[in-house]
Amino acid sequence: MLDLPKRPRRNRKSAWIRDAVRETWLSPAHFIYPLFIHAGEGVEPIRSMPGVARLSLTALLEEVEAAWSEGVRSVVLFPAVVDGLKTPRGDEAANPEGLVPSAIRLLKQRLPELTVVTDVALDPYSSDGHDGIVGAGGRVLNDETVEVLCQQALCQAEAGADVISPSDMMDGRVGAIRRALDVAGFTEVSVLAYTVKYASAFYGPFRDALDSAPRFGDKKTYQMDPANTREALREVELDEAEGADLIMVKPAGPFLDIIRRVREATTLPVAAYQVSGEYAMLKAASLNGWLDERRVVLEALTGIRRAGADVILTYYARQAARWLAAG
Ligand code: PBG
């Protein structure tokens, strides 16, 4: 060994060397853009998510076409369902003329190459605000719910969804949905499983967006305890065995260690969801002039990629694509 001072700064001395040795890259190719839709006209801003709104189908098409032209190639749809259509069994979730199937058909007709991801869970449709059917004593019923989720998934696949994304956290739903899709001939439809989904307070603004907060209790009997790691690895094993194509960790920012552990535990691609509360924090501080929005958002997204995520679901997808294009 030469007895000379070690100077790692040499690899930071110019833009060229920094670019040449950079280990992690962000690109719009990694993004899935979550969008809220409603059956009414126009756009309805969401109080706790400045810059995000519930979109009519016309506004949805405009937004997705603009995002597409900026390099965003995939969206995931969340419906704001009017109270009158919410029922204990979330029946509207499997209505082929419902909001989500209509939106899928519209998008696939105008942008056939767009990858449309759809959420499978009952909460936007449930009069109880839960992801599943509520039984005696307020328990969310697992197996009864899985049957309904299969109907929901089939309805979305029939409308043209490319990727089905169960976010409900019922046991066994990935395998049941995979089987239902295959039996119906949808062998090409992928399953992006919310495998490791924590019972997180960071979902607050999302529930404002859909008016989907639980009407009683919380989601701790099905979503995971944020204190747990081994349980995450167990969920990965199960969803892998049940046929998931991609594994998701959610939220992203407060769970970077989990993304890393999951990355190391599976050969499947890993997705991470930078959720509504993470968006709200970054946006609020930026609007106050306390943080430089462009830099903190790109840093947060880079951190999620560096932790091991291949794909990122982010409300900043379109904005980040624009920033990346501007260099
Ligand atoms: C519902 C669902 C939620 C999110 C995605 N799908 C909320 C919840 O589980 O209560 C949260 C997304 C976000 O906060 O951005 N199944």
Short mmCIF file of C-alpha atoms and ligand atoms in Angstrom, two decimals:
data_model
loop_
_atom_site.label_atom_id
_atom_site.label_comp_id
_atom_site.label_asym_id
_atom_site.label_seq_id
_atom_site.Cartn_x
_atom_site.Cartn_y
_atom_site.Cartn_z
CA MET A 1 0.00 0.00 0.00
CA LEU A 2 1.26 3.43 -0.94
CA ASP A 3 1.50 5.55 2.14
CA LEU A 4 -0.43 8.44 0.57
CA PRO A 5 -3.61 10.17 1.75
CA LYS A 6 -6.73 8.58 0.34
CA ARG A 7 -8.74 11.13 -1.65
CA PRO A 8 -12.20 9.88 -2.64
CA ARG A 9 -13.05 13.45 -3.61
CA ARG A 10 -11.15 12.93 -6.90
CA ASN A 11 -14.19 10.97 -8.12
CA ARG A 12 -16.41 13.97 -7.38
CA LYS A 13 -14.24 16.69 -8.93
CA SER A 14 -16.20 17.32 -12.14
CA ALA A 15 -19.65 16.83 -13.59
CA TRP A 16 -18.16 14.28 -15.99
CA ILE A 17 -16.64 12.07 -13.30
CA ARG A 18 -19.77 12.31 -11.11
CA ASP A 19 -21.97 11.27 -14.02
CA ALA A 20 -19.56 8.51 -15.01
CA VAL A 21 -19.45 6.88 -11.58
CA ARG A 22 -23.10 7.41 -10.56
CA GLU A 23 -24.56 4.12 -9.29
CA THR A 24 -28.29 4.84 -9.35
CA TRP A 25 -30.35 6.36 -12.12
CA LEU A 26 -33.85 7.73 -12.24
CA SER A 27 -35.86 7.62 -15.42
CA PRO A 28 -39.56 8.01 -16.24
CA ALA A 29 -39.36 4.38 -17.37
CA HIS A 30 -39.47 3.44 -13.68
CA PHE A 31 -42.57 5.42 -12.79
CA ILE A 32 -46.20 4.45 -12.35
CA TYR A 33 -48.42 7.54 -12.05
CA PRO A 34 -51.38 7.17 -9.61
CA LEU A 35 -54.49 9.11 -10.68
CA PHE A 36 -57.82 9.73 -8.95
CA ILE A 37 -60.97 9.72 -11.04
CA HIS A 38 -64.59 10.63 -10.42
CA ALA A 39 -67.81 10.30 -12.38
CA GLY A 40 -68.59 14.03 -12.41
CA GLU A 41 -67.39 16.83 -14.63
CA GLY A 42 -64.14 18.74 -14.34
CA VAL A 43 -61.47 18.48 -11.68
CA GLU A 44 -61.86 18.56 -7.88
CA PRO A 45 -58.72 19.57 -5.98
CA ILE A 46 -57.75 17.40 -3.00
CA ARG A 47 -57.26 19.50 0.11
CA SER A 48 -54.36 17.55 1.58
CA MET A 49 -52.59 16.99 -1.77
CA PRO A 50 -52.04 20.35 -3.48
CA GLY A 51 -51.45 19.82 -7.19
CA VAL A 52 -53.44 16.55 -7.24
CA ALA A 53 -57.14 16.39 -8.13
CA ARG A 54 -59.98 14.01 -8.81
CA LEU A 55 -60.33 13.98 -12.59
CA SER A 56 -63.33 13.49 -14.83
CA LEU A 57 -62.77 10.96 -17.62
CA THR A 58 -62.14 13.82 -20.05
CA ALA A 59 -59.59 15.42 -17.71
CA LEU A 60 -58.02 11.99 -17.11
CA LEU A 61 -57.41 11.51 -20.80
CA GLU A 62 -55.83 14.97 -21.09
CA GLU A 63 -53.59 14.35 -18.09
CA VAL A 64 -52.48 10.92 -19.28
CA GLU A 65 -51.80 12.15 -22.82
CA ALA A 66 -49.68 14.99 -21.44
CA ALA A 67 -47.82 12.62 -19.10
CA TRP A 68 -47.29 10.18 -21.98
CA SER A 69 -45.75 12.91 -24.11
CA GLU A 70 -43.37 13.60 -21.21
CA GLY A 71 -42.26 9.97 -20.98
CA VAL A 72 -44.60 8.46 -18.37
CA ARG A 73 -45.68 5.07 -19.70
CA SER A 74 -47.86 3.69 -16.91
CA VAL A 75 -50.71 4.84 -14.69
CA VAL A 76 -52.69 3.32 -11.82
CA LEU A 77 -56.33 4.33 -11.36
CA PHE A 78 -58.23 5.01 -8.11
CA PRO A 79 -61.95 5.80 -8.24
CA ALA A 80 -63.82 8.25 -6.00
CA VAL A 81 -67.17 6.51 -5.74
CA VAL A 82 -70.29 8.44 -4.71
CA ASP A 83 -71.86 7.44 -1.39
CA GLY A 84 -75.01 6.15 -3.08
CA LEU A 85 -73.00 3.41 -4.83
CA LYS A 86 -71.16 2.23 -1.70
CA THR A 87 -72.44 -1.02 -0.18
CA PRO A 88 -71.24 -3.43 2.55
CA ARG A 89 -70.00 -5.91 -0.11
CA GLY A 90 -68.59 -3.24 -2.43
CA ASP A 91 -70.69 -4.55 -5.33
CA GLU A 92 -69.81 -1.61 -7.58
CA ALA A 93 -66.21 -2.92 -7.71
CA ALA A 94 -67.27 -5.56 -10.24
CA ASN A 95 -69.63 -3.43 -12.34
CA PRO A 96 -68.40 -3.63 -15.96
CA GLU A 97 -69.97 -0.20 -16.63
CA GLY A 98 -68.34 1.31 -13.52
CA LEU A 99 -65.88 4.19 -13.44
CA VAL A 100 -62.66 2.14 -13.56
CA PRO A 101 -63.62 -0.18 -16.47
CA SER A 102 -64.86 2.87 -18.42
CA ALA A 103 -61.58 4.69 -17.78
CA ILE A 104 -59.53 1.64 -18.81
CA ARG A 105 -61.41 1.31 -22.12
CA LEU A 106 -61.01 5.02 -22.85
CA LEU A 107 -57.27 5.04 -22.11
CA LYS A 108 -56.49 1.82 -24.00
CA GLN A 109 -58.45 3.04 -27.00
CA ARG A 110 -56.52 6.33 -27.19
CA LEU A 111 -53.12 5.11 -25.96
CA PRO A 112 -52.86 1.37 -26.70
CA GLU A 113 -49.21 1.23 -25.58
CA LEU A 114 -49.97 2.77 -22.18
CA THR A 115 -49.67 0.25 -19.33
CA VAL A 116 -52.81 0.51 -17.24
CA VAL A 117 -52.56 -0.76 -13.67
CA THR A 118 -55.71 -1.19 -11.58
CA ASP A 119 -56.17 -1.43 -7.84
CA VAL A 120 -57.99 -4.41 -6.37
CA ALA A 121 -59.54 -3.77 -2.94
CA LEU A 122 -63.02 -2.86 -1.77
CA ASP A 123 -62.36 0.35 0.19
CA PRO A 124 -63.45 2.88 -2.48
CA TYR A 125 -66.69 0.88 -2.87
CA SER A 126 -67.31 -0.19 0.72
CA SER A 127 -69.89 1.61 2.87
CA ASP A 128 -67.68 0.57 5.82
CA GLY A 129 -64.52 2.06 4.32
CA HIS A 130 -62.68 -1.25 4.65
CA ASP A 131 -60.70 -3.18 2.06
CA GLY A 132 -62.86 -6.24 2.60
CA ILE A 133 -66.32 -7.33 3.68
CA VAL A 134 -67.02 -6.66 7.35
CA GLY A 135 -68.58 -9.50 9.34
CA ALA A 136 -69.82 -9.99 12.88
CA GLY A 137 -67.99 -7.98 15.53
CA GLY A 138 -66.41 -5.73 12.89
CA ARG A 139 -63.98 -8.40 11.66
CA VAL A 140 -62.96 -8.15 8.02
CA LEU A 141 -63.79 -11.53 6.48
CA ASN A 142 -60.89 -13.01 4.53
CA ASP A 143 -62.16 -15.76 2.25
CA GLU A 144 -65.51 -14.13 1.43
CA THR A 145 -63.59 -11.00 0.45
CA VAL A 146 -61.16 -12.92 -1.77
CA GLU A 147 -64.08 -14.21 -3.86
CA VAL A 148 -65.31 -10.67 -4.48
CA LEU A 149 -61.77 -9.47 -5.25
CA CYS A 150 -61.51 -12.13 -7.96
CA GLN A 151 -64.70 -10.74 -9.56
CA GLN A 152 -63.25 -7.23 -9.37
CA ALA A 153 -59.98 -8.36 -10.98
CA LEU A 154 -61.82 -10.18 -13.78
CA CYS A 155 -63.95 -7.11 -14.46
CA GLN A 156 -60.80 -4.99 -14.78
CA ALA A 157 -59.05 -7.54 -17.01
CA GLU A 158 -62.10 -7.74 -19.27
CA ALA A 159 -62.00 -3.95 -19.67
CA GLY A 160 -58.36 -4.19 -20.78
CA ALA A 161 -56.20 -3.69 -17.66
CA ASP A 162 -52.58 -4.75 -18.22
CA VAL A 163 -51.62 -5.17 -14.58
CA ILE A 164 -53.88 -6.08 -11.65
CA SER A 165 -52.70 -4.76 -8.33
CA PRO A 166 -54.30 -6.18 -5.17
CA SER A 167 -53.82 -3.71 -2.28
CA ASP A 168 -56.26 -5.30 0.17
CA MET A 169 -53.89 -7.53 2.21
CA MET A 170 -56.27 -10.51 2.46
CA ASP A 171 -54.44 -13.84 2.76
CA GLY A 172 -54.35 -15.98 -0.37
CA ARG A 173 -55.72 -13.36 -2.74
CA VAL A 174 -52.73 -13.31 -5.07
CA GLY A 175 -53.06 -17.02 -5.83
CA ALA A 176 -56.85 -16.82 -6.12
CA ILE A 177 -56.69 -13.85 -8.51
CA ARG A 178 -53.93 -15.48 -10.58
CA ARG A 179 -56.03 -18.63 -10.92
CA ALA A 180 -59.20 -16.70 -11.79
CA LEU A 181 -57.35 -14.72 -14.47
CA ASP A 182 -55.78 -17.83 -15.98
CA VAL A 183 -59.03 -19.80 -16.02
CA ALA A 184 -60.72 -16.91 -17.83
CA GLY A 185 -57.92 -16.82 -20.42
CA PHE A 186 -56.16 -13.69 -19.10
CA THR A 187 -52.78 -15.39 -18.89
CA GLU A 188 -51.02 -12.24 -20.13
CA VAL A 189 -52.40 -10.00 -17.39
CA SER A 190 -49.76 -9.37 -14.70
CA VAL A 191 -50.19 -9.27 -10.94
CA LEU A 192 -48.37 -6.50 -9.09
CA ALA A 193 -48.95 -7.53 -5.48
CA TYR A 194 -49.02 -5.11 -2.55
CA THR A 195 -47.06 -7.77 -0.72
CA VAL A 196 -45.63 -5.71 2.12
CA LYS A 197 -48.22 -3.09 2.98
CA TYR A 198 -48.00 -1.49 6.38
CA ALA A 199 -50.88 -0.03 8.42
CA SER A 200 -49.53 3.47 7.88
CA ALA A 201 -50.72 6.93 8.87
CA PHE A 202 -49.11 8.16 5.64
CA TYR A 203 -52.24 7.05 3.71
CA GLY A 204 -54.30 9.87 5.26
CA PRO A 205 -54.45 12.19 2.22
CA PHE A 206 -55.37 9.27 -0.09
CA ARG A 207 -58.40 8.57 2.08
CA ASP A 208 -59.35 12.27 1.77
CA ALA A 209 -59.05 11.93 -2.00
CA LEU A 210 -61.46 8.99 -2.14
CA ASP A 211 -63.48 9.70 0.98
CA SER A 212 -62.58 6.13 1.88
CA ALA A 213 -61.44 6.30 5.51
CA PRO A 214 -62.69 3.36 7.64
CA ARG A 215 -66.08 4.25 9.14
CA PHE A 216 -65.00 2.43 12.33
CA GLY A 217 -61.81 0.90 13.65
CA ASP A 218 -58.63 0.79 11.62
CA LYS A 219 -56.88 -1.55 9.18
CA LYS A 220 -54.46 -3.14 11.65
CA THR A 221 -56.03 -6.61 11.46
CA TYR A 222 -55.00 -6.91 7.81
CA GLN A 223 -52.27 -4.33 7.06
CA MET A 224 -48.87 -4.96 8.65
CA ASP A 225 -47.36 -3.56 11.83
CA PRO A 226 -44.72 -0.94 10.86
CA ALA A 227 -42.42 -2.42 13.50
CA ASN A 228 -41.97 -5.72 11.64
CA THR A 229 -39.35 -6.97 9.19
CA ARG A 230 -39.50 -10.78 9.33
CA GLU A 231 -43.21 -10.66 8.62
CA ALA A 232 -42.41 -8.76 5.40
CA LEU A 233 -40.12 -11.56 4.26
CA ARG A 234 -42.83 -14.13 5.00
CA GLU A 235 -45.32 -12.18 2.87
CA VAL A 236 -42.75 -12.11 0.04
CA GLU A 237 -42.36 -15.90 0.17
CA LEU A 238 -46.12 -16.39 0.01
CA ASP A 239 -46.85 -13.95 -2.82
CA GLU A 240 -43.96 -15.36 -4.82
CA ALA A 241 -45.35 -18.88 -4.38
CA GLU A 242 -48.84 -17.65 -5.27
CA GLY A 243 -47.66 -16.29 -8.60
CA ALA A 244 -47.04 -12.54 -8.18
CA ASP A 245 -45.11 -10.99 -11.07
CA LEU A 246 -43.91 -7.99 -9.09
CA ILE A 247 -43.66 -7.42 -5.35
CA MET A 248 -44.55 -4.07 -3.77
CA VAL A 249 -43.42 -2.42 -0.56
CA LYS A 250 -45.58 0.44 0.74
CA PRO A 251 -45.02 3.15 1.96
CA ALA A 252 -41.54 3.76 0.53
CA GLY A 253 -39.65 6.55 2.32
CA PRO A 254 -40.10 5.39 5.94
CA PHE A 255 -39.45 1.75 4.89
CA LEU A 256 -36.24 1.91 2.83
CA ASP A 257 -34.66 -0.83 4.94
CA ILE A 258 -37.61 -3.08 4.06
CA ILE A 259 -37.20 -2.35 0.34
CA ARG A 260 -33.55 -3.41 0.65
CA ARG A 261 -34.39 -6.60 2.55
CA VAL A 262 -37.12 -7.51 0.07
CA ARG A 263 -34.78 -6.78 -2.86
CA GLU A 264 -32.34 -9.30 -1.38
CA ALA A 265 -35.02 -11.89 -0.62
CA THR A 266 -36.56 -12.23 -4.08
CA THR A 267 -35.52 -12.43 -7.71
CA LEU A 268 -38.80 -10.77 -8.74
CA PRO A 269 -38.86 -7.07 -9.61
CA VAL A 270 -39.59 -4.86 -6.62
CA ALA A 271 -41.92 -1.86 -6.69
CA ALA A 272 -42.27 0.79 -3.98
CA TYR A 273 -45.14 3.24 -3.44
CA GLN A 274 -44.24 6.78 -2.43
CA VAL A 275 -47.65 7.31 -0.85
CA SER A 276 -49.94 10.30 -0.47
CA GLY A 277 -48.52 11.37 2.91
CA GLU A 278 -44.99 11.35 1.53
CA TYR A 279 -46.20 13.54 -1.34
CA ALA A 280 -48.02 15.85 1.09
CA MET A 281 -44.92 16.35 3.24
CA LEU A 282 -42.67 17.20 0.32
CA LYS A 283 -45.31 19.43 -1.27
CA ALA A 284 -46.18 21.32 1.93
CA ALA A 285 -42.57 22.13 2.77
CA SER A 286 -41.93 23.15 -0.82
CA LEU A 287 -45.00 25.43 -0.97
CA ASN A 288 -43.78 27.10 2.21
CA GLY A 289 -40.44 27.77 0.59
CA TRP A 290 -38.71 25.59 3.19
CA LEU A 291 -37.34 22.98 0.77
CA ASP A 292 -36.27 23.06 -2.87
CA GLU A 293 -39.00 20.87 -4.35
CA ARG A 294 -37.14 19.65 -7.42
CA ARG A 295 -34.06 18.64 -5.49
CA VAL A 296 -35.79 16.98 -2.53
CA VAL A 297 -38.20 15.04 -4.72
CA LEU A 298 -35.47 13.71 -7.00
CA GLU A 299 -33.37 12.87 -3.94
CA ALA A 300 -36.27 11.00 -2.29
CA LEU A 301 -36.97 9.06 -5.51
CA THR A 302 -33.28 8.26 -5.95
CA GLY A 303 -33.20 6.96 -2.39
CA ILE A 304 -36.08 4.60 -3.13
CA ARG A 305 -34.28 3.31 -6.23
CA ARG A 306 -30.98 2.98 -4.35
CA ALA A 307 -32.72 0.97 -1.62
CA GLY A 308 -33.62 -1.57 -4.31
CA ALA A 309 -36.87 -0.60 -6.00
CA ASP A 310 -37.10 -1.16 -9.75
CA VAL A 311 -40.46 0.57 -10.11
CA ILE A 312 -41.81 3.56 -8.17
CA LEU A 313 -45.44 4.56 -7.83
CA THR A 314 -45.36 8.32 -7.27
CA TYR A 315 -47.72 11.28 -7.51
CA TYR A 316 -44.64 13.18 -8.69
CA ALA A 317 -44.23 10.94 -11.77
CA ARG A 318 -45.16 13.57 -14.34
CA GLN A 319 -43.32 16.40 -12.62
CA ALA A 320 -40.22 14.27 -12.08
CA ALA A 321 -40.26 13.18 -15.74
CA ARG A 322 -40.26 16.86 -16.71
CA TRP A 323 -37.42 17.68 -14.32
CA LEU A 324 -35.36 14.75 -15.59
CA ALA A 325 -35.89 15.81 -19.21
CA ALA A 326 -34.77 19.36 -18.37
CA GLY A 327 -31.54 17.85 -16.94
C1 PBG B 1 -56.55 0.96 -0.59
C2 PBG B 1 -55.31 1.70 -0.92
C3 PBG B 1 -54.74 2.68 -0.10
C4 PBG B 1 -53.67 3.20 -0.81
C5 PBG B 1 -53.60 2.53 -2.02
N1 PBG B 1 -54.61 1.58 -2.07
C6 PBG B 1 -55.19 3.20 1.22
C7 PBG B 1 -55.39 2.30 2.34
O1 PBG B 1 -54.94 1.16 2.36
O2 PBG B 1 -56.05 2.75 3.26
C8 PBG B 1 -52.82 4.32 -0.29
C9 PBG B 1 -52.07 5.10 -1.30
C10 PBG B 1 -51.57 6.40 -0.82
O3 PBG B 1 -51.65 6.77 0.37
O4 PBG B 1 -51.05 7.14 -1.66
N2 PBG B 1 -56.60 -0.36 -0.69
#
